[in-house]
Amino acid sequence: MRHLLSTADLSRAEAVRVLDVAEQMAATQQREIKKLPTLRGRTVVNLFFEDSTRTRISFETAAKRLSADVITFSAKGSSVSKGESLKDTALTLQAMGADAVVIRHGSSGAPLRLARSGWTSGAVLNAGDGTHEHPTQALLDAFTLRRHLVGGGPGGGPAADRVGADLAGKHVVVVGDVLHSRVARSNVHLLHVLGARTTLVAPPTLLPIGVETWPCEVSYDLDAALRGDVQGPVDAVMALRVQLERMDAAYFPSAREYSRRYGIDAARLALLPPHASLLHPGPMNRGLEITAEAADGARSRIVEQVTNGVAVRMAALYLLLAGEDA
Amino acid sequence: MTTTLVRAARPLGAEPRDLLLRDGLVAEVAPAGTLTAPDGARTVEAEGLVALPGLVDLHTHLREPGREDAETVDTGTRAAALGGFTAVHAMANTAPVADTAGVVEQVWRLGREAGWCDVRPVGAVTTGLEGQRLAELGAMADSAAGVRVFSDDGKCVFDAVLMRRALEYVKAFDGVVAQHAQEPRLTEGAQMNEGAVSGVLGLRGWPAVAEEAIIARDVLLAGHVGSRLHVCHLSTAGSVEIVRWAKARGVDVTAEVTPHHLLLTDELVRGYDPVYKVNPPLRTDDDVRALRAGVADGTIDVVATDHAPHPVEDKDCEWSAAAMGMTGLETALSVVVQALVEPGHLDWAGVARVMSQTPARIGRVASQGGSLQVGEAANLVLVDPAARWTVDPSAMATKGRNSPFAGRELPARVVATFWEGHATVLDGALATARPAEAGSTWTR
């Protein structure tokens, strides 16, 4: 891998390789000394044009645990948040010798633009671009799902049982604001390449035109999807964040109606088979797309997703900066 | 004034003829090899070349006054001459906006001083393009610039009452309203055509209905008040259908399409290169096919460039921050040959119709858009139909480097352009500007 821009660019072998390396990284994180020397002397720049505390911290932690030098650059609110300076910012970082640029940007396609423009020679890692993609989120979701659904079962048996495996035959329901979700796009591509089935559930207003061309099924009815009426029994459900401002733009009438039709609560989780997991990319709007009871319940893998995020980002940085060809 | 003998050119693609251009007029036309050059005359060997009436662009952004960093009347009309144009209509979205007699006269005068082609200013429909009050349309019509085309291009005249009044009002001086059809609410923040590609790319969609709904409203309004209407840059199959329906109903509507909408699709946006960002957006293959068919059957009357130069920094950035628009003057004819002539939708007479005669008629430019007959103004362009060339934006006369055709090989090349007998382009390169004091017997 030269860059990590979109899960659509990943082959099955590359995706599985990331998950396998992440297993190794996760194992090192159980040790008392968590730091590895792998990226000593390499510089990773976190270029955040959009606020995102959790993603930024996750990448910072991942890079530091690999002993890289980390520079975090938050452009939000400064004059740099104006569009034309992406180029100048990139040229500046290039001049300072960045080996990898982790970029979060509000404009869809900005990481691809950065990777192809020649403004930087470093590896570009997409940490979320507009409403396009968030590939490391999808990878950590897949990592979490593999741990629970493949091999040893809940919580994961020995990692060796999972290494090399994909998610063949598994079924994931993704519910929420698909239209504006970079997480959904990255997950649809990745779950497909890993052999899983995906069902997207949303009100029609929050589905993009053309969604019928995506490698997944679509339903407006959450209960039917959870019961298995759309694509068979469900192995996991992923709730997406819904921004309340969408209500003002008439995507849905009220928070209450949204929760009633598309919110995840204990009653809906009870429709699932016993082994099924609940994921959420965070940050959650408790009471809107997910109830506290569901978020904190036994099926919830939400806190674990955060932990796994560090391992997956370590794997991505390792493969981009130090990895032999997968 | 120089006399020129054009030898053995094929007028509108027909049998070769010699054409003698004298005193700004087509003085003689005779079978090839039968005319001899008078003493002191220049001879242009045009064997194998097609002669067309000088091209007339109904939709050009010259950017002056206000954005001289993007283009000036001088650089834009140099590009026009190289593209085979002898007249361009300069859009009103300058700074200040061309919404008064003063501004349109300034642009008109700058065009005369530059000396590369007729510059016909377009007047704004509403003051400041703000869509609130009618600009002084009559004053612009009566000015030295003699404005006949009015447009808020870049913005839609969205208010139905204002649109109705504008359509009615310009009848008094034989004007036409050229509508930029874009429903503003449906296109808030829109970045590209709404369809399968926008969904995958996560770019906010620009639905076809936003264009079609306004066109449908406007053809009904034009029919109701008995005015003529011109629709700028059709980009969707549905728009073609609506215009076809309106024409069948007898509405006095004309429609234009850009060269880029005849060749390019939204698939090109997948790399997020803002050179493909344009308003209206690039659409789908089905739309391209419908637009070509629309030109072929006469539903679409003209091809107009929507030449929209931007400085490098406005395109050298991420997609959503980039300006919309593409250059087009120096590639228009070649793109039309590729998209319409080579597939058999148009012959050369058809090219003359959609790129010269009909635009001149819509813009009421009396001296332009002829058919190379004796006694007409000597506006003509010589085209090498067999040539092929590779587009290099850095070699263009326009200041804009934002050509979506960069690196493509295109057919047909402009060899010479004559503006009222004066050679603005010879051997495919700029010749000389016409001295401003030469004036014109054909003003207005």
XYZ file of C-alpha atoms in Angstrom, chain B:
444
model
C -7.596 47.811 -46.021
C -5.909 44.618 -47.169
C -7.481 42.664 -49.958
C -7.253 38.896 -49.552
C -7.764 36.111 -52.025
C -8.703 32.857 -50.328
C -7.944 30.132 -52.818
C -9.864 26.891 -53.152
C -11.575 26.785 -49.783
C -14.729 24.706 -49.378
C -17.484 27.061 -48.215
C -19.520 25.230 -45.564
C -17.904 22.033 -46.768
C -19.180 22.337 -50.345
C -17.192 22.408 -53.605
C -13.982 24.474 -53.564
C -14.313 28.171 -54.333
C -12.038 31.167 -54.529
C -13.198 34.003 -52.299
C -12.032 37.565 -52.689
C -12.275 39.643 -49.504
C -12.137 43.381 -50.168
C -13.082 46.437 -48.097
C -14.331 44.205 -45.322
C -16.768 42.423 -47.594
C -16.944 39.181 -49.503
C -16.421 40.802 -52.904
C -16.342 37.816 -55.235
C -16.944 34.069 -55.030
C -16.044 31.881 -57.976
C -15.102 28.278 -58.769
C -11.647 27.335 -57.514
C -8.811 28.482 -59.716
C -10.767 31.131 -61.546
C -9.966 34.266 -59.507
C -6.607 35.998 -59.635
C -5.274 38.101 -56.819
C -5.357 41.839 -57.499
C -2.085 43.751 -57.116
C -1.033 44.023 -53.502
C -3.508 41.424 -52.353
C -2.586 38.665 -49.918
C -3.217 35.165 -51.141
C -4.192 32.442 -48.698
C -3.894 28.938 -50.081
C -6.863 27.097 -48.644
C -6.963 23.886 -50.606
C -8.489 21.195 -48.440
C -9.716 23.720 -45.878
C -13.342 24.294 -44.983
C -14.541 27.897 -44.897
C -17.210 28.727 -42.343
C -18.796 32.031 -41.437
C -16.908 33.505 -38.469
C -18.062 31.765 -35.307
C -20.312 33.659 -32.899
C -20.253 32.738 -29.216
C -23.394 33.524 -27.275
C -21.822 32.755 -23.918
C -18.340 33.966 -22.977
C -16.917 35.101 -19.666
C -14.265 37.741 -20.358
C -13.971 38.629 -16.628
C -13.152 42.293 -17.265
C -13.876 44.543 -15.430
C -12.991 43.149 -12.027
C -11.178 39.861 -12.523
C -8.370 40.847 -14.839
C -6.262 38.198 -13.110
C -8.532 35.568 -14.682
C -8.994 37.095 -18.134
C -9.157 40.445 -19.884
C -11.159 41.483 -22.897
C -7.877 41.444 -24.802
C -6.725 37.954 -23.785
C -10.218 36.515 -24.056
C -10.759 37.857 -27.559
C -7.324 36.639 -28.654
C -8.482 33.206 -27.549
C -11.724 33.768 -29.441
C -9.919 34.644 -32.668
C -7.713 31.561 -32.353
C -10.844 29.484 -31.885
C -12.335 30.882 -35.090
C -14.725 33.353 -33.484
C -15.441 36.770 -34.945
C -17.942 37.729 -32.248
C -18.398 36.884 -28.590
C -21.130 37.793 -26.152
C -19.492 38.880 -22.908
C -21.463 37.715 -19.889
C -22.599 40.228 -17.315
C -21.212 38.679 -14.121
C -18.235 41.005 -13.855
C -17.343 43.317 -10.970
C -19.011 45.737 -11.257
C -21.835 43.775 -12.828
C -22.734 44.790 -16.377
C -26.098 46.148 -15.292
C -25.787 49.739 -16.492
C -25.156 51.441 -19.814
C -21.801 52.598 -18.443
C -20.428 49.130 -17.832
C -21.673 47.584 -21.076
C -20.228 50.511 -23.048
C -16.909 50.037 -21.273
C -16.765 46.365 -22.230
C -17.842 47.149 -25.773
C -15.140 49.810 -26.073
C -12.491 47.483 -24.637
C -13.455 45.005 -27.338
C -13.001 47.564 -30.094
C -9.676 48.644 -28.673
C -8.459 45.059 -28.449
C -9.323 44.484 -32.090
C -9.631 40.692 -32.206
C -13.384 40.258 -32.716
C -16.769 41.836 -32.094
C -17.477 42.039 -28.390
C -21.185 42.136 -27.704
C -21.852 42.751 -24.023
C -24.678 40.871 -22.359
C -26.630 42.988 -19.894
C -27.696 41.766 -16.478
C -31.425 41.138 -16.072
C -31.452 42.307 -12.461
C -29.283 44.849 -10.703
C -26.197 43.233 -9.268
C -27.504 39.830 -10.449
C -29.379 39.839 -7.187
C -32.730 38.796 -8.572
C -34.595 41.608 -6.838
C -35.133 44.491 -9.322
C -34.857 44.801 -13.072
C -31.670 46.472 -14.256
C -32.065 49.368 -16.713
C -32.462 47.078 -19.683
C -33.612 49.832 -22.024
C -30.611 52.021 -21.255
C -28.282 49.138 -22.069
C -30.199 48.436 -25.280
C -29.963 52.093 -26.333
C -26.278 52.443 -25.387
C -23.425 52.338 -27.863
C -23.099 48.655 -26.984
C -26.604 48.001 -28.364
C -27.304 45.170 -25.935
C -29.876 42.629 -27.110
C -29.109 39.659 -24.867
C -29.831 39.904 -21.154
C -28.777 37.324 -18.610
C -28.023 36.888 -14.923
C -25.856 33.924 -15.943
C -24.163 32.328 -12.977
C -27.434 32.897 -11.201
C -30.963 31.990 -12.117
C -33.717 34.585 -12.446
C -35.666 32.578 -9.924
C -38.558 34.893 -9.065
C -41.324 33.972 -11.492
C -42.822 37.454 -11.548
C -39.476 39.092 -12.238
C -38.798 36.589 -15.012
C -42.162 37.274 -16.555
C -41.605 41.036 -16.469
C -38.145 40.725 -17.978
C -39.457 38.538 -20.801
C -42.167 41.107 -21.510
C -40.068 44.222 -21.115
C -37.306 43.318 -23.581
C -39.837 42.911 -26.379
C -39.770 46.712 -26.732
C -36.247 46.570 -28.177
C -36.220 43.057 -29.632
C -34.149 41.717 -26.753
C -33.986 38.221 -25.384
C -33.588 36.885 -21.863
C -30.996 34.118 -21.628
C -31.834 32.072 -18.573
C -29.359 30.210 -16.395
C -31.775 27.501 -15.286
C -30.922 26.455 -11.759
C -33.454 26.119 -8.982
C -31.494 27.592 -6.080
C -32.962 25.602 -3.194
C -32.457 22.258 -4.894
C -28.819 23.118 -5.575
C -27.677 24.594 -2.258
C -24.090 23.509 -1.774
C -24.317 21.257 -4.825
C -20.985 20.011 -6.107
C -21.674 17.703 -9.036
C -24.419 15.901 -10.931
C -26.629 13.955 -8.550
C -26.490 10.294 -9.471
C -24.612 7.089 -8.844
C -21.233 8.839 -8.941
C -22.094 11.611 -6.474
C -23.425 9.005 -4.057
C -20.150 7.095 -4.056
C -17.958 10.194 -3.936
C -19.904 11.787 -1.113
C -20.313 15.041 -3.013
C -23.580 16.917 -2.691
C -25.732 16.247 -5.722
C -27.069 18.666 -8.303
C -30.264 17.064 -9.516
C -31.350 17.287 -13.142
C -34.758 18.429 -11.938
C -33.232 21.668 -10.643
C -32.504 22.637 -14.240
C -35.554 21.096 -15.829
C -38.089 22.629 -13.442
C -36.925 26.157 -14.282
C -36.876 25.489 -18.015
C -40.391 24.073 -17.833
C -41.610 27.146 -15.968
C -39.870 29.546 -18.316
C -41.110 28.052 -21.568
C -44.626 28.276 -20.175
C -44.043 31.882 -19.155
C -42.546 32.775 -22.534
C -45.495 31.180 -24.276
C -47.918 33.017 -22.050
C -46.483 36.469 -22.672
C -45.428 35.822 -26.269
C -41.767 36.571 -25.726
C -38.671 34.902 -26.994
C -36.597 32.989 -24.470
C -33.089 31.625 -24.717
C -32.009 28.812 -22.401
C -28.318 28.729 -21.563
C -26.249 25.541 -21.413
C -28.759 22.686 -21.399
C -27.162 19.738 -19.672
C -29.793 17.054 -19.174
C -31.868 14.726 -21.320
C -34.984 16.045 -19.585
C -34.152 19.623 -20.562
C -33.914 18.569 -24.200
C -37.322 16.921 -23.967
C -38.920 19.997 -22.426
C -37.500 22.321 -25.077
C -38.589 19.913 -27.805
C -42.085 19.909 -26.364
C -42.156 23.709 -26.086
C -41.024 24.192 -29.665
C -43.685 21.782 -30.880
C -46.179 23.920 -29.012
C -44.969 27.029 -30.804
C -43.085 28.692 -27.968
C -40.368 31.040 -29.244
C -37.545 29.349 -27.359
C -33.956 28.725 -28.357
C -31.498 26.561 -26.490
C -27.763 26.190 -26.243
C -25.352 23.462 -25.204
C -21.669 23.732 -24.368
C -18.967 21.701 -26.081
C -17.970 20.099 -22.777
C -21.471 18.815 -22.093
C -21.376 17.143 -25.509
C -18.253 15.150 -24.703
C -17.578 14.768 -20.977
C -19.447 12.968 -18.187
C -19.508 12.920 -14.399
C -17.356 9.789 -14.399
C -14.430 12.208 -14.735
C -15.159 13.585 -11.263
C -14.014 10.330 -9.649
C -10.474 11.689 -9.301
C -11.786 14.862 -7.608
C -9.795 17.034 -10.035
C -11.552 20.429 -9.955
C -10.806 21.044 -13.631
C -14.020 19.054 -14.134
C -16.055 21.222 -11.753
C -18.505 23.305 -13.741
C -21.968 24.808 -13.588
C -24.126 23.140 -14.794
C -22.257 19.993 -13.819
C -21.055 17.276 -16.150
C -23.861 14.762 -16.437
C -24.152 11.136 -17.579
C -23.678 9.256 -20.852
C -27.431 9.225 -21.379
C -27.510 12.997 -21.106
C -24.620 13.379 -23.547
C -26.445 11.198 -26.044
C -29.665 13.197 -25.640
C -27.836 16.511 -26.040
C -26.167 15.333 -29.249
C -29.497 14.122 -30.583
C -31.004 17.469 -29.596
C -28.485 19.351 -31.697
C -28.957 16.934 -34.575
C -32.731 17.378 -34.701
C -32.657 21.136 -34.128
C -34.111 21.125 -30.619
C -30.865 22.680 -29.454
C -30.150 25.688 -31.646
C -26.597 26.673 -30.767
C -23.363 25.481 -29.274
C -21.924 28.157 -26.985
C -18.693 27.841 -25.062
C -19.478 29.142 -21.561
C -15.742 29.923 -21.617
C -14.993 30.464 -17.915
C -11.318 31.109 -17.206
C -10.084 30.949 -13.611
C -6.683 31.674 -12.105
C -4.660 28.595 -11.180
C -5.183 29.031 -7.441
C -8.958 28.769 -7.859
C -8.577 25.252 -9.285
C -5.391 24.036 -7.562
C -7.171 22.989 -4.387
C -9.663 20.481 -3.091
C -12.921 19.975 -4.973
C -15.356 21.827 -2.735
C -13.136 24.915 -2.495
C -12.611 25.173 -6.254
C -14.339 27.585 -8.619
C -16.759 26.275 -11.237
C -15.990 26.669 -14.904
C -13.854 25.610 -17.838
C -12.158 27.412 -20.686
C -13.562 26.665 -24.110
C -12.951 29.231 -26.828
C -9.856 27.585 -28.265
C -11.243 24.047 -28.204
C -14.928 24.578 -29.079
C -14.787 23.908 -32.800
C -12.613 20.822 -32.397
C -14.893 19.404 -29.716
C -17.929 20.008 -31.906
C -16.202 18.179 -34.743
C -15.450 15.250 -32.460
C -18.834 15.120 -30.732
C -21.145 16.034 -33.617
C -19.467 15.973 -37.024
C -17.480 12.739 -36.789
C -20.444 10.695 -35.458
C -22.601 12.121 -38.272
C -24.960 14.362 -36.298
C -23.938 17.505 -38.196
C -22.316 18.382 -41.505
C -20.281 21.551 -41.998
C -23.352 23.549 -42.923
C -24.771 22.370 -39.616
C -21.676 23.559 -37.792
C -22.092 26.963 -39.450
C -25.696 27.001 -38.326
C -25.136 26.131 -34.653
C -21.891 28.031 -34.118
C -22.413 31.112 -36.292
C -25.705 31.759 -38.050
C -28.185 30.935 -35.298
C -26.194 32.539 -32.464
C -25.888 35.702 -34.563
C -29.624 35.692 -35.157
C -30.431 35.157 -31.472
C -28.023 37.933 -30.469
C -29.241 40.183 -33.292
C -25.708 40.648 -34.620
C -26.525 41.784 -38.150
C -23.026 41.670 -39.591
C -22.300 38.130 -38.436
C -23.520 34.642 -39.141
C -23.645 34.874 -42.920
C -23.168 32.134 -45.469
C -20.140 33.477 -47.368
C -22.187 35.114 -50.105
C -21.061 38.123 -52.135
C -21.896 41.363 -50.363
C -21.771 39.977 -46.829
C -19.271 41.143 -44.238
C -16.085 39.145 -44.652
C -16.294 37.212 -41.395
C -14.934 33.767 -41.967
C -12.805 31.042 -40.539
C -10.719 28.508 -42.402
C -10.598 25.081 -40.791
C -8.329 22.158 -41.532
C -10.688 19.219 -41.034
C -7.896 16.643 -41.339
C -5.646 18.108 -38.669
C -5.307 16.566 -35.232
C -3.737 18.327 -32.285
C -3.117 17.778 -28.608
C -4.580 20.307 -26.216
C -1.971 22.166 -24.176
C -3.502 24.805 -21.917
C -0.151 26.513 -21.351
C 0.030 27.252 -25.077
C -3.360 28.981 -25.158
C -4.053 32.684 -25.475
C -6.601 32.680 -22.676
C -5.210 33.327 -19.225
C -7.215 30.367 -17.945
C -5.361 27.067 -17.673
C -8.514 25.219 -16.715
C -9.193 23.244 -19.860
C -10.859 19.875 -19.248
C -9.456 18.736 -22.593
C -5.806 19.125 -21.570
C -3.761 16.297 -23.016
C -6.545 15.075 -25.308
C -6.035 14.763 -29.008
C -8.795 16.565 -30.896
C -9.664 16.777 -34.578
C -9.777 19.895 -36.799
C -7.752 23.047 -36.403
C -8.453 26.717 -37.087
C -5.988 27.906 -39.723
C -7.165 31.466 -40.320
C -9.809 33.851 -39.033
C -10.985 36.965 -40.838
C -12.974 39.618 -39.045
C -14.573 41.938 -41.561
C -11.745 41.176 -43.942
C -8.993 41.688 -41.388
C -6.886 38.602 -40.682
C -6.805 38.086 -36.925
C -5.350 34.575 -37.292
C -3.103 33.233 -40.056
C -1.320 29.874 -40.204
C -2.964 28.887 -36.933
C -1.367 31.742 -34.984
C -2.503 35.202 -34.016
C -1.851 37.701 -36.803
C -2.578 41.320 -35.988
C -5.289 43.115 -34.126
C -7.490 45.396 -36.137
C -6.570 48.990 -35.346
C -9.276 50.550 -33.232
C -9.605 53.595 -35.477
C -10.436 51.372 -38.434
C -13.904 51.247 -37.023
C -16.549 49.260 -38.751
C -19.096 49.863 -41.400
C -21.167 47.277 -39.637
C -21.419 48.647 -36.125
C -24.715 47.461 -34.710
